[in-house]
mmCIF file of C-alpha atoms in Angstrom:
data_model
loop_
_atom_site.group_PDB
_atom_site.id
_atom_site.type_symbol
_atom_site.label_atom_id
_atom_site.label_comp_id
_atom_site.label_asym_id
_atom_site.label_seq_id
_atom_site.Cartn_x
_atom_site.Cartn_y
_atom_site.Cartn_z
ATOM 1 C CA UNK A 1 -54.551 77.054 -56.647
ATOM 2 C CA UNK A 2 -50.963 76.349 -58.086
ATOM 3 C CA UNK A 3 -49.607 73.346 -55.854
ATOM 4 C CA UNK A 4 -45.910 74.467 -54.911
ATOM 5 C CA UNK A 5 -43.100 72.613 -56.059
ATOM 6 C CA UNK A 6 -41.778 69.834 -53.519
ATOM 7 C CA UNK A 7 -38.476 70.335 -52.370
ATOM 8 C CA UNK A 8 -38.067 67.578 -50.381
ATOM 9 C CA UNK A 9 -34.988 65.748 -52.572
ATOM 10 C CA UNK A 10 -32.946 62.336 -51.909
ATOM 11 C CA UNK A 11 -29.286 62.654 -51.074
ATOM 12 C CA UNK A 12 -27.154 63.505 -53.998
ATOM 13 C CA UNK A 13 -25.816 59.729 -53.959
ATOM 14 C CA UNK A 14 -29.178 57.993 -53.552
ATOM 15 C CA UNK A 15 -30.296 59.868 -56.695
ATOM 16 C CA UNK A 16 -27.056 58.655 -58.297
ATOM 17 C CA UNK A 17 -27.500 54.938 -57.654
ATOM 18 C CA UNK A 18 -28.875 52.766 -59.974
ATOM 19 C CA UNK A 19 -31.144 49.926 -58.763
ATOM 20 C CA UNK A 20 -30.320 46.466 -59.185
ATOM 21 C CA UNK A 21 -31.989 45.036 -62.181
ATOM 22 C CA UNK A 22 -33.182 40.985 -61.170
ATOM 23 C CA UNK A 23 -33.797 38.174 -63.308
ATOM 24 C CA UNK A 24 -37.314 39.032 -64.472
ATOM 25 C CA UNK A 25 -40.238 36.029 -64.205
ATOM 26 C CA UNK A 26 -41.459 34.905 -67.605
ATOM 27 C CA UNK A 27 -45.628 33.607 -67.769
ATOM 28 C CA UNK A 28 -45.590 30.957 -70.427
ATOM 29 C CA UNK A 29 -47.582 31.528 -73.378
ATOM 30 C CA UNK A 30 -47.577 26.974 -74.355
ATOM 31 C CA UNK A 31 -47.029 25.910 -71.148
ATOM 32 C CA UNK A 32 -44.386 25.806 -68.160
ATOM 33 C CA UNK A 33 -42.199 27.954 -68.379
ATOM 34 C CA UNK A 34 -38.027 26.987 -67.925
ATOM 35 C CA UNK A 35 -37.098 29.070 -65.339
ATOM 36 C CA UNK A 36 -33.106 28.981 -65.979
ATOM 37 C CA UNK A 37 -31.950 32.691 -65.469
ATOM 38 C CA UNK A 38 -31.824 33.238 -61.446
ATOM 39 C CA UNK A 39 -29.654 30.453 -59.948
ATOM 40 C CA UNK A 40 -32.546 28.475 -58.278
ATOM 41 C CA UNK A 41 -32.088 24.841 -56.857
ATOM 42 C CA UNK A 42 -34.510 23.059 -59.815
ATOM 43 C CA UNK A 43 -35.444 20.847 -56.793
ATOM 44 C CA UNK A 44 -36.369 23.078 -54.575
ATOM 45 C CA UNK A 45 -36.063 23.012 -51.146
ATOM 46 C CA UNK A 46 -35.463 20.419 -48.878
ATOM 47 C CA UNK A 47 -38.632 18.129 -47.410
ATOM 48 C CA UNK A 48 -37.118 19.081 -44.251
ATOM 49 C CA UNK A 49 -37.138 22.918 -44.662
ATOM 50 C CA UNK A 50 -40.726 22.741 -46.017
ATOM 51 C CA UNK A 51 -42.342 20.776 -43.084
ATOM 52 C CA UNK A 52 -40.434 23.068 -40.753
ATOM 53 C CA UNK A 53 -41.607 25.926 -42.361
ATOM 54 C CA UNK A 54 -45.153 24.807 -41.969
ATOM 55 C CA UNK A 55 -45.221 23.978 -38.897
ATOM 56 C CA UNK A 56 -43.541 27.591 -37.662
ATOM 57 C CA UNK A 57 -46.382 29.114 -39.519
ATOM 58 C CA UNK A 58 -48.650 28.390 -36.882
ATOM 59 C CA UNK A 59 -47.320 31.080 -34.261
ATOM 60 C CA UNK A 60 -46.718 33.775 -37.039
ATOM 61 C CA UNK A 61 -48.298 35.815 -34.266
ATOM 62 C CA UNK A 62 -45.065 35.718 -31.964
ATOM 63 C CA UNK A 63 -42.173 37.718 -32.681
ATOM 64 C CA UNK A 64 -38.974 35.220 -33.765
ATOM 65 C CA UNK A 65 -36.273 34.825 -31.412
ATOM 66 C CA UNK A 66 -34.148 37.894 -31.747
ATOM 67 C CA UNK A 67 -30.915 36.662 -30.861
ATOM 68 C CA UNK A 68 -31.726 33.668 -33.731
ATOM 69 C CA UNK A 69 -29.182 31.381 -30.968
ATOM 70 C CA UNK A 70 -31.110 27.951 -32.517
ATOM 71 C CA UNK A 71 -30.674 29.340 -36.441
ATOM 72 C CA UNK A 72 -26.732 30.245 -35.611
ATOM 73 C CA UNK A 73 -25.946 27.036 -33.560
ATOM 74 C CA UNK A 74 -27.249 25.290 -36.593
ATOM 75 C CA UNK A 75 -25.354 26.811 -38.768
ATOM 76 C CA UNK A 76 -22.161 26.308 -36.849
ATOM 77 C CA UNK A 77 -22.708 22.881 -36.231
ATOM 78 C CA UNK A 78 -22.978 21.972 -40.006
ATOM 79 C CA UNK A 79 -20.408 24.161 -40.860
ATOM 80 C CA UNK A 80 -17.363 23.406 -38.624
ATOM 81 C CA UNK A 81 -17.535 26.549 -36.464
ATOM 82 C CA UNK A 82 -16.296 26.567 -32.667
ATOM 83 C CA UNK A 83 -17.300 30.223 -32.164
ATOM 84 C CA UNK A 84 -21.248 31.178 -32.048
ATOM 85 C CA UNK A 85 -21.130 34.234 -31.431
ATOM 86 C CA UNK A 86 -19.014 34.824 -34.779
ATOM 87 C CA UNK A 87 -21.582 33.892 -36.667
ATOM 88 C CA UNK A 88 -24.555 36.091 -38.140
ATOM 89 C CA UNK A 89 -27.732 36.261 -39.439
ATOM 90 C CA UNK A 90 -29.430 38.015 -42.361
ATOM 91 C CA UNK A 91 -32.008 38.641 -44.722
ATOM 92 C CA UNK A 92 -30.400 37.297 -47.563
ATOM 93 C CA UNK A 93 -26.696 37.785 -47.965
ATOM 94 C CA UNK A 94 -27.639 41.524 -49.586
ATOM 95 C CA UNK A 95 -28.240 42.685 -46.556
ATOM 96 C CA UNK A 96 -24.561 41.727 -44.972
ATOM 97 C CA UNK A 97 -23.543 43.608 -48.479
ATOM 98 C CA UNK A 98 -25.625 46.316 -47.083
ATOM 99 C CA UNK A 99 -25.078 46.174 -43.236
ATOM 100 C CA UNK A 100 -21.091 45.997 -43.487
ATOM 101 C CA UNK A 101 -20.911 48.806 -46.236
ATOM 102 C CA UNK A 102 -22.821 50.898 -43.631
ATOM 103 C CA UNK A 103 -20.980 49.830 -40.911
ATOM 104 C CA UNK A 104 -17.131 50.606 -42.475
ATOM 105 C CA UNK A 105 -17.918 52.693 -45.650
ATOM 106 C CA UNK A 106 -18.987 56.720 -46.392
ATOM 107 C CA UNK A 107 -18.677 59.202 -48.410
ATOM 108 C CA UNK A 108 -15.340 59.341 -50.167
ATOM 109 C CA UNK A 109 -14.194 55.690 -48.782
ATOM 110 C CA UNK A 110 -13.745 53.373 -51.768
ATOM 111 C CA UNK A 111 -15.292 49.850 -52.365
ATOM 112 C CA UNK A 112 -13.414 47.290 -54.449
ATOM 113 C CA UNK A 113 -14.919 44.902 -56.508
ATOM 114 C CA UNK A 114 -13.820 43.093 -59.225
ATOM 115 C CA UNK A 115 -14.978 44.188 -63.436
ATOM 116 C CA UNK A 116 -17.877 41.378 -63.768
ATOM 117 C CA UNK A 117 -18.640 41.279 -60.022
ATOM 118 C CA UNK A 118 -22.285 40.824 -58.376
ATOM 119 C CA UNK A 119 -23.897 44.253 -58.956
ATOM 120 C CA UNK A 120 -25.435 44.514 -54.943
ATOM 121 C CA UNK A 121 -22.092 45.530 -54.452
ATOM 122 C CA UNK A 122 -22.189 48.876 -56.522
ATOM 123 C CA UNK A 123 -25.381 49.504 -55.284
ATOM 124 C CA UNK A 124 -24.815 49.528 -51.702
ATOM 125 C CA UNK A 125 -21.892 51.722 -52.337
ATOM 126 C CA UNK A 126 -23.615 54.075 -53.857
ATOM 127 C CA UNK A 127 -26.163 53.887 -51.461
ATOM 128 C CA UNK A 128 -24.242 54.611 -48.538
ATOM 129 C CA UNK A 129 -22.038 57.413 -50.487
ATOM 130 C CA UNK A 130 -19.118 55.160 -51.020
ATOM 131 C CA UNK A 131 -17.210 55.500 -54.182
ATOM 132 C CA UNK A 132 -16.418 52.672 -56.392
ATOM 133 C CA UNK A 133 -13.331 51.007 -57.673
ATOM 134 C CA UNK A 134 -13.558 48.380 -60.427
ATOM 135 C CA UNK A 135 -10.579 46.288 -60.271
ATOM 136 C CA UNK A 136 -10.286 44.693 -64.008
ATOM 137 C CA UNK A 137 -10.826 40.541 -64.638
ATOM 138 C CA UNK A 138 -8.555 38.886 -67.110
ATOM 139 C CA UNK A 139 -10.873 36.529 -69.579
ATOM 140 C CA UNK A 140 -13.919 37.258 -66.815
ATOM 141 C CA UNK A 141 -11.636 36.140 -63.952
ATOM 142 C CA UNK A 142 -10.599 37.956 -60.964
ATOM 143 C CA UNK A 143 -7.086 37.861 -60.610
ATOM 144 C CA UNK A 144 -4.730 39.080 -56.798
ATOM 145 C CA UNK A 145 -2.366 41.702 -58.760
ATOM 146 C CA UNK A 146 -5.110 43.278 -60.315
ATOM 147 C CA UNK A 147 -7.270 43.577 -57.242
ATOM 148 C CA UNK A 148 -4.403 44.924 -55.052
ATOM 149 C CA UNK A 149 -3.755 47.581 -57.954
ATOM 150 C CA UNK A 150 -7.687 48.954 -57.084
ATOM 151 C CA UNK A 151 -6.716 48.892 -53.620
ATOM 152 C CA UNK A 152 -5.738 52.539 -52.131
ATOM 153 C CA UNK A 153 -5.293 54.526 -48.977
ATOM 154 C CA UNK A 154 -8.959 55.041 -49.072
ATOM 155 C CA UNK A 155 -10.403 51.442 -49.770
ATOM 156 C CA UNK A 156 -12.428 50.276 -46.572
ATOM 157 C CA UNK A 157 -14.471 46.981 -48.254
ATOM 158 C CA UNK A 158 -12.983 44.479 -50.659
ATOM 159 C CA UNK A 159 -15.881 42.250 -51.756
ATOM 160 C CA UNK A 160 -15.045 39.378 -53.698
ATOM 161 C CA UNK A 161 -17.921 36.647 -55.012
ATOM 162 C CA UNK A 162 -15.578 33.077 -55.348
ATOM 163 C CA UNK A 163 -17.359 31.595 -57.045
ATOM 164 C CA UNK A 164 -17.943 34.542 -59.295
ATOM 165 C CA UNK A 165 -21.963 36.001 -59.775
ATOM 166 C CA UNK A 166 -22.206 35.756 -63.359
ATOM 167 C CA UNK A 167 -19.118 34.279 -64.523
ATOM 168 C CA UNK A 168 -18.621 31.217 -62.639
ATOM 169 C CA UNK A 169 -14.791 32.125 -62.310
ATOM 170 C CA UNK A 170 -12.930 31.659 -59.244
ATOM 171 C CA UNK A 171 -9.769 32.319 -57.659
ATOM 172 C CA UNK A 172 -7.809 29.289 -55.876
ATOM 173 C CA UNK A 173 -7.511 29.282 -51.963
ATOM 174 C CA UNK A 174 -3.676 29.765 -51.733
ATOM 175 C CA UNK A 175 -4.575 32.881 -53.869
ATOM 176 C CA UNK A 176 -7.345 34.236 -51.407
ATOM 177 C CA UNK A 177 -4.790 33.521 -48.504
ATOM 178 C CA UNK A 178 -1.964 35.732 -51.127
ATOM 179 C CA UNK A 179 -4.890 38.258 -51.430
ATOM 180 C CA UNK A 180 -5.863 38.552 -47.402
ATOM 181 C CA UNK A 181 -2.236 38.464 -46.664
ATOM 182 C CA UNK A 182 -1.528 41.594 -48.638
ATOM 183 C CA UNK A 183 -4.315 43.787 -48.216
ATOM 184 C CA UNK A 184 -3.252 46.731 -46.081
ATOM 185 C CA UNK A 185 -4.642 46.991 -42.557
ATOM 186 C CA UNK A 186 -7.862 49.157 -43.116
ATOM 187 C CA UNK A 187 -9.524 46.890 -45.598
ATOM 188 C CA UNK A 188 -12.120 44.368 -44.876
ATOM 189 C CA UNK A 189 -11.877 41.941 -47.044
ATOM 190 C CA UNK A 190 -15.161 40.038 -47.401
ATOM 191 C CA UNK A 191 -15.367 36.822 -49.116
ATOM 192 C CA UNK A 192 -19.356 36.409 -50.502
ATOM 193 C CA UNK A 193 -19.373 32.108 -51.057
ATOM 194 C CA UNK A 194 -23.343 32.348 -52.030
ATOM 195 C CA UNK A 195 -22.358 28.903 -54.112
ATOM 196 C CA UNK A 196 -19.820 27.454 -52.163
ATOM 197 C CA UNK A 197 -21.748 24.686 -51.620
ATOM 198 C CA UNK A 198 -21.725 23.699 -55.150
ATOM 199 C CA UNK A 199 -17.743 23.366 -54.554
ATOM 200 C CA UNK A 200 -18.075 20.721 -51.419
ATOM 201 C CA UNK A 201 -17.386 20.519 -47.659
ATOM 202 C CA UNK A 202 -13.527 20.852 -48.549
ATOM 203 C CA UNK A 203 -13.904 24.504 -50.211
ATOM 204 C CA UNK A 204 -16.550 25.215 -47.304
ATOM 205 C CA UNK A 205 -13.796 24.239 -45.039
ATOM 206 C CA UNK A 206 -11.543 26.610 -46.793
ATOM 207 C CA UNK A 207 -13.525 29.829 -46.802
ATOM 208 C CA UNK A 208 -13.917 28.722 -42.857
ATOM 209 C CA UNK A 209 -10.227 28.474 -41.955
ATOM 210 C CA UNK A 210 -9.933 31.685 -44.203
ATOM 211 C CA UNK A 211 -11.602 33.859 -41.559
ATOM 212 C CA UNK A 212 -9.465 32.097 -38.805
ATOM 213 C CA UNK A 213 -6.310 32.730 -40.208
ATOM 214 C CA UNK A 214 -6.547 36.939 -40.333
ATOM 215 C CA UNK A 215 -8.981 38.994 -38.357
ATOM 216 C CA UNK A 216 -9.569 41.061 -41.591
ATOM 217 C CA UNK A 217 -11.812 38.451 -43.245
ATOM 218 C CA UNK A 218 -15.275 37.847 -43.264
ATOM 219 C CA UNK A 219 -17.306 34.999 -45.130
ATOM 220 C CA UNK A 220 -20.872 35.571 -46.005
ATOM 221 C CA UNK A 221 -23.421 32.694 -46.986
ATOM 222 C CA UNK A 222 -26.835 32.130 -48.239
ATOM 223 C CA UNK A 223 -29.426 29.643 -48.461
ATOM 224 C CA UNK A 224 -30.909 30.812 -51.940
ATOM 225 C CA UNK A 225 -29.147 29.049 -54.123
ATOM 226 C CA UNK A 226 -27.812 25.123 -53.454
ATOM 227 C CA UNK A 227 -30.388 25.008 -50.110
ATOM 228 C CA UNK A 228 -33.569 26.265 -52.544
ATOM 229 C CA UNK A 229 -34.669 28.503 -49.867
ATOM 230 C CA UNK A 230 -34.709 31.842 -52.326
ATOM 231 C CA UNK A 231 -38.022 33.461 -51.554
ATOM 232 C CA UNK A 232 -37.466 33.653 -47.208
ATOM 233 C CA UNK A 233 -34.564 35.769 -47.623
ATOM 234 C CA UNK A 234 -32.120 33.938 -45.411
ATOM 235 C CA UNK A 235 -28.385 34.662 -45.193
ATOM 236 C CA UNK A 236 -25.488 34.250 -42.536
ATOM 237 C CA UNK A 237 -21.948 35.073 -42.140
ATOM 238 C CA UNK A 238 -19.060 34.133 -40.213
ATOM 239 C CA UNK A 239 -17.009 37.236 -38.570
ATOM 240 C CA UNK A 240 -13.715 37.954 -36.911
ATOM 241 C CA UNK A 241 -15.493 38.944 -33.406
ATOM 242 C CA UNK A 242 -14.396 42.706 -33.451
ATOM 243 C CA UNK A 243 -16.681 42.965 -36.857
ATOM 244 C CA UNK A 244 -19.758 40.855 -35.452
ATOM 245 C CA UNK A 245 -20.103 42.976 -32.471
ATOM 246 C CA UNK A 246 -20.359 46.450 -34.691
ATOM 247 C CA UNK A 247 -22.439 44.124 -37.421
ATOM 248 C CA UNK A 248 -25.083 43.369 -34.239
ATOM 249 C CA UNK A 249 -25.116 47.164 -33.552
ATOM 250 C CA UNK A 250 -27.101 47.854 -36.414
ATOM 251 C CA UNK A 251 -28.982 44.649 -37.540
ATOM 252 C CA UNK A 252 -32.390 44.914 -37.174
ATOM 253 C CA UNK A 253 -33.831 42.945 -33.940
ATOM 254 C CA UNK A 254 -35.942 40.891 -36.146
ATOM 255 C CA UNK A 255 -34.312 40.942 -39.176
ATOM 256 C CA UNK A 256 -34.920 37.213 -40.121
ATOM 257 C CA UNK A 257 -38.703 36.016 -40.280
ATOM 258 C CA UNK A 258 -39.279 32.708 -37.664
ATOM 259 C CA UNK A 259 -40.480 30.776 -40.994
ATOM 260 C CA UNK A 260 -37.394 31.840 -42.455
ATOM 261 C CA UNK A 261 -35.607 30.726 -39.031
ATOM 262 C CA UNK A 262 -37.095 27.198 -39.178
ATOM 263 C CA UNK A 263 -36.316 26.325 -42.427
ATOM 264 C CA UNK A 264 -32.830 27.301 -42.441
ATOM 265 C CA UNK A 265 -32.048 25.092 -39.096
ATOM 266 C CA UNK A 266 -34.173 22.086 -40.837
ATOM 267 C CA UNK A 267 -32.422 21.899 -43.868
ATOM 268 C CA UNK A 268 -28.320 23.551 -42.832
ATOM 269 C CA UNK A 269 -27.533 20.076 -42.097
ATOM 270 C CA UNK A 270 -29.082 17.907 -44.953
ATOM 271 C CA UNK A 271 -26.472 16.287 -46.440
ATOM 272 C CA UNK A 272 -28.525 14.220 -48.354
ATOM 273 C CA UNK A 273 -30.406 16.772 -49.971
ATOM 274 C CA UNK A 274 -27.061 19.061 -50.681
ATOM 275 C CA UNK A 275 -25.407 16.020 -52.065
ATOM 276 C CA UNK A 276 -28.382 15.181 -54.276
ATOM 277 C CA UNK A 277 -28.401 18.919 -55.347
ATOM 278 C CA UNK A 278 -24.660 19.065 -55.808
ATOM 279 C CA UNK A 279 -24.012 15.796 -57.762
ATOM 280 C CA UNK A 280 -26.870 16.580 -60.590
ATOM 281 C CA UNK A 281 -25.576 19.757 -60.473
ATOM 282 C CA UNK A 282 -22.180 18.785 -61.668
ATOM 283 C CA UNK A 283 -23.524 16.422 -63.988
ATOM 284 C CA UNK A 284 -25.902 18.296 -66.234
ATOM 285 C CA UNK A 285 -23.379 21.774 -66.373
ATOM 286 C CA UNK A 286 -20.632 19.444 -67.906
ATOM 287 C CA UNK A 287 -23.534 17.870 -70.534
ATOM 288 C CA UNK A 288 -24.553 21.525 -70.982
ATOM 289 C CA UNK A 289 -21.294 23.228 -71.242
ATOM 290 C CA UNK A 290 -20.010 20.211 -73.666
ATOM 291 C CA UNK A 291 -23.108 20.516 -75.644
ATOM 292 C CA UNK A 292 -22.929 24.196 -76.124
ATOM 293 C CA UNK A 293 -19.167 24.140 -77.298
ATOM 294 C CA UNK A 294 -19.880 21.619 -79.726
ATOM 295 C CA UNK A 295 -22.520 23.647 -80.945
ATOM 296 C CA UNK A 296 -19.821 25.921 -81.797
ATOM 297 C CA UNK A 297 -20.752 28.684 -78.613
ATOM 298 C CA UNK A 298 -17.693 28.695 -76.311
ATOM 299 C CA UNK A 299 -18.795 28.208 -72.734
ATOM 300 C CA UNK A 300 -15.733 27.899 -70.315
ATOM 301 C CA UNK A 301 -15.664 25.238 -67.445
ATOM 302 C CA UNK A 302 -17.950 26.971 -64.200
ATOM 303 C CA UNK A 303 -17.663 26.004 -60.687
ATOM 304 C CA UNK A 304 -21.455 27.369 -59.522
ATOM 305 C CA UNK A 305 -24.436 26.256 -60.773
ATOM 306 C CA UNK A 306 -24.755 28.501 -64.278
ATOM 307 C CA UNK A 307 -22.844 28.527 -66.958
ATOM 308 C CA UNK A 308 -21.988 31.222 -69.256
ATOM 309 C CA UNK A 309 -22.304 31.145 -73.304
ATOM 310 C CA UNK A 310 -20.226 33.455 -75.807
ATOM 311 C CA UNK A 311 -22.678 34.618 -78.985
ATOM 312 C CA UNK A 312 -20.034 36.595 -80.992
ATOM 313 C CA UNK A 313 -22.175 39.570 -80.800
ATOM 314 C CA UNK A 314 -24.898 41.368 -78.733
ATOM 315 C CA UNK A 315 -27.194 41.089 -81.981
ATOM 316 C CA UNK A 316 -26.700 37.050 -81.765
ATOM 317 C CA UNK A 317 -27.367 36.988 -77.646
ATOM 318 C CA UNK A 318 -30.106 38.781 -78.250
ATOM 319 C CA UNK A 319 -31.356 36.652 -80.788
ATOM 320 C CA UNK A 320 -30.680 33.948 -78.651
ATOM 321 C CA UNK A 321 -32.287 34.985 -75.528
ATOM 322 C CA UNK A 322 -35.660 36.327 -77.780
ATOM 323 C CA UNK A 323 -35.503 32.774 -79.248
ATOM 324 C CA UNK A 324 -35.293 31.014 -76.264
ATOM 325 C CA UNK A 325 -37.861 33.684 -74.865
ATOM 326 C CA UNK A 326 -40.466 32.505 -77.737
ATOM 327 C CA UNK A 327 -40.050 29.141 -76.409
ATOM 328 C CA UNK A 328 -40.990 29.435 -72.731
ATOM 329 C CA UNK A 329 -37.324 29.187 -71.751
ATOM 330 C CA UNK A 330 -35.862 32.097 -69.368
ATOM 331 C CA UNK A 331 -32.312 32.642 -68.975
ATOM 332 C CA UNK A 332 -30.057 36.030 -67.861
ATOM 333 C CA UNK A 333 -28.965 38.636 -69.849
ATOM 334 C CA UNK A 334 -26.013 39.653 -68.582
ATOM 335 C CA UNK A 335 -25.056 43.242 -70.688
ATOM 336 C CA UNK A 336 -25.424 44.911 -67.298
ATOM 337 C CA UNK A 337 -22.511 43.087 -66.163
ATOM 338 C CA UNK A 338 -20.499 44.075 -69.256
ATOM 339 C CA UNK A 339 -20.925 40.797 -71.255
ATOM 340 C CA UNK A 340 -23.704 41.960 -73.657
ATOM 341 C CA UNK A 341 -22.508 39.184 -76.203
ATOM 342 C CA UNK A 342 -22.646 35.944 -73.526
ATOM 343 C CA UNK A 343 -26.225 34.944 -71.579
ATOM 344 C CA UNK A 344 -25.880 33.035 -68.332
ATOM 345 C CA UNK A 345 -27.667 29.880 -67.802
ATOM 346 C CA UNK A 346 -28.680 28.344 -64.736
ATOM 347 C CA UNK A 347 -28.747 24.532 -64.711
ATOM 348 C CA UNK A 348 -32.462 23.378 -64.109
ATOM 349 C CA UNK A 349 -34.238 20.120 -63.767
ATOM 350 C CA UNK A 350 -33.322 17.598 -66.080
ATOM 351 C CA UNK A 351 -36.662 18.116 -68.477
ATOM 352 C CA UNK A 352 -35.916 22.190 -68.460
ATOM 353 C CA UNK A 353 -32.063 21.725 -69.841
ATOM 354 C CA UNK A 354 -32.796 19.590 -72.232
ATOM 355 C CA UNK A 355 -35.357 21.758 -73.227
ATOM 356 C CA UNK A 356 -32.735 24.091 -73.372
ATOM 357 C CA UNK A 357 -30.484 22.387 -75.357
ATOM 358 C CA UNK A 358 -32.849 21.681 -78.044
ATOM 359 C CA UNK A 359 -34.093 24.984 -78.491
ATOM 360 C CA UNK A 360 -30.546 26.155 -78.997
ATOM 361 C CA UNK A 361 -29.658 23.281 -81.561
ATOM 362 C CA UNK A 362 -32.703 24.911 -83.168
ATOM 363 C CA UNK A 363 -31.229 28.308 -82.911
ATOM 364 C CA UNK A 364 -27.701 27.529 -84.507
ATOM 365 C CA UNK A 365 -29.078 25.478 -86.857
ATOM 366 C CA UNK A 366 -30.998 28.407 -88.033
ATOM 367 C CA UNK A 367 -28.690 31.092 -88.196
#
């Protein structure tokens, strides 16, 4: 008997969207691998976060608190915030990406994003039927004229990664204030500081007083990167009120694991840790970027915790990242972003970039 043909079909823009393409894991064929392509804290989490993660895995059995009030009075308390109830939790910062382009974005509304911006925000407007608008970078940086020029009668979301996902680029925060200031009243403009940290307390502060200033604004956060915390899924953001209230409508009740939960109030207020994290941080991507420029690549000054290294051609990156490849060393290709000639680095452990390094000394000297 001839099965019929299914027509159960996705919706003509799910079909359309193409899925975000991650890092990749690499399994050593010598040894260890150098994991340096997803933007991981080479440290890894704080002692705190782990022995509060353990000990919340004993009552895996009871459902977290749904209203997270411990997680998000942490969170404010580290962070400067009066308001609780402005501030949000998530499964990772994709799923505020997600969440708010559901919540203010459909078919025919337009998304803005900048030309090398953090794919999740293509996907989730194409996944919610939302068209987007590619606003163009000057030398892989964002810049307010050009982002305004994207900006039309039908753009609802303005998402903007400062620090830039993969370019390390970043606009200043008199221009973000030029930017919010100018964007017409039906935009939300949301501000994604995943590496903010990386910056310090002052540019923290910043993105803070950012929201305060305009109720169009809205600052999401994660604990992935600087707090090492990448495989609970944990994100937050701080809201204008009027947007946390639709936000809540739609989050799910238990959206962030109680493991997750534990960790993230352990370890939101270790300064010691971040400090640690931030100052070797700074330290090995100035070695790293002055050791790849004098190898003759051109890597520009970053403010996150990657760099980014210009090959002359997509032949040569690929050369590069099959060399490195051969040597246990994983870093990001970044052609899907539009720079098929440059890799992005992450900056490891001590060991794992100078690893680095001397594989590519080996690879210039060689070709």
């Amino acid at each position: 008997m001839t099965k019929p043909i299914s027509q159960i079909a996705p919706l003509p823009h799910i079909a359309a969207t193409k899925p975000y393409v991650p890092g990749g894991k690499l399994h050593g064929a010598r040894g260890p691998v150098a994991m340096l392509a997803s933007n991981e804290n080479p440290f890894g989490p704080s002692p705190k976060a782990v022995q509060a993660a353990r000990a919340a895995a004993a009552d895996v059995h009871v459902y977290p608190d749904p209203d997270y009030g411990q997680l998000r009075a942490a969170i404010a308390a580290a962070k400067g915030i009066a308001d609780v109830s402005r501030v949000v939790t998530s499964a990772g910062s994709d799923e505020i990406i997600h969440l708010l382009t559901q919540c203010y974005a459909g078919p025919g509304d337009e998304v803005v994003f900048t030309e090398h911006a953090f794919s999740m925000y293509r996907v989730s407007a194409g996944a919610h039927g939302a068209i987007s608008v590619v606003a163009p970078e000057t030398e892989m940086t964002a810049g307010v004229n050009a982002i305004l020029g994207a900006v039309s009668p039908r753009t609802k979301l303005l998402f903007l990664a400062n620090p830039n996902n993969p370019t390390g680029t970043m606009l200043t925060g008199e221009e973000l204030r030029t930017l919010q200031d100018a964007l017409p009243p039906q935009v939300l403009f949301v501000v994604d500081g995943a590496y903010s940290e990386y910056l310090g307390p002052a540019y923290e502060a910043e993105l803070r007083d950012l929201v305060d200033r305009r109720d169009n604004t809205v600052m999401m956060r994660t604990f992935s990167k600087i707090y090492g915390l990448a495989a609970m899924r944990l994100g937050w953001a701080y809201m204008p009120a009027a947007i946390a209230a639709i936000y809540q409508r739609i989050r799910g009740p238990f959206n962030v694991s109680s493991i997750a939960a534990a960790a993230g109030i352990a370890c939101v207020g270790d300064e010691d840790f971040l400090r640690m994290s931030r100052d070797h941080n700074t330290r090995w991507r100035a070695v790293m970027t002055d050791a790849l420029n004098a190898m003759g690549l051109p890597t520009p000054p970053s403010h996150a915790n990657f760099i980014v290294t210009e090959f002359g051609s997509a032949q040569r990156a690929a050369d590069a990242n099959q060399h490195l490849r051969d040597n246990d060393i994983l870093v990001r290709a970044i052609s899907g972003y539009g720079l098929p000639t440059r890799l992005r680095i992450s900056v490891g452990s001590e060991a794992d970039n100078q690893r680095f390094l001397d594989a590519m000394q080996a690879f210039t000297a060689s070709r």
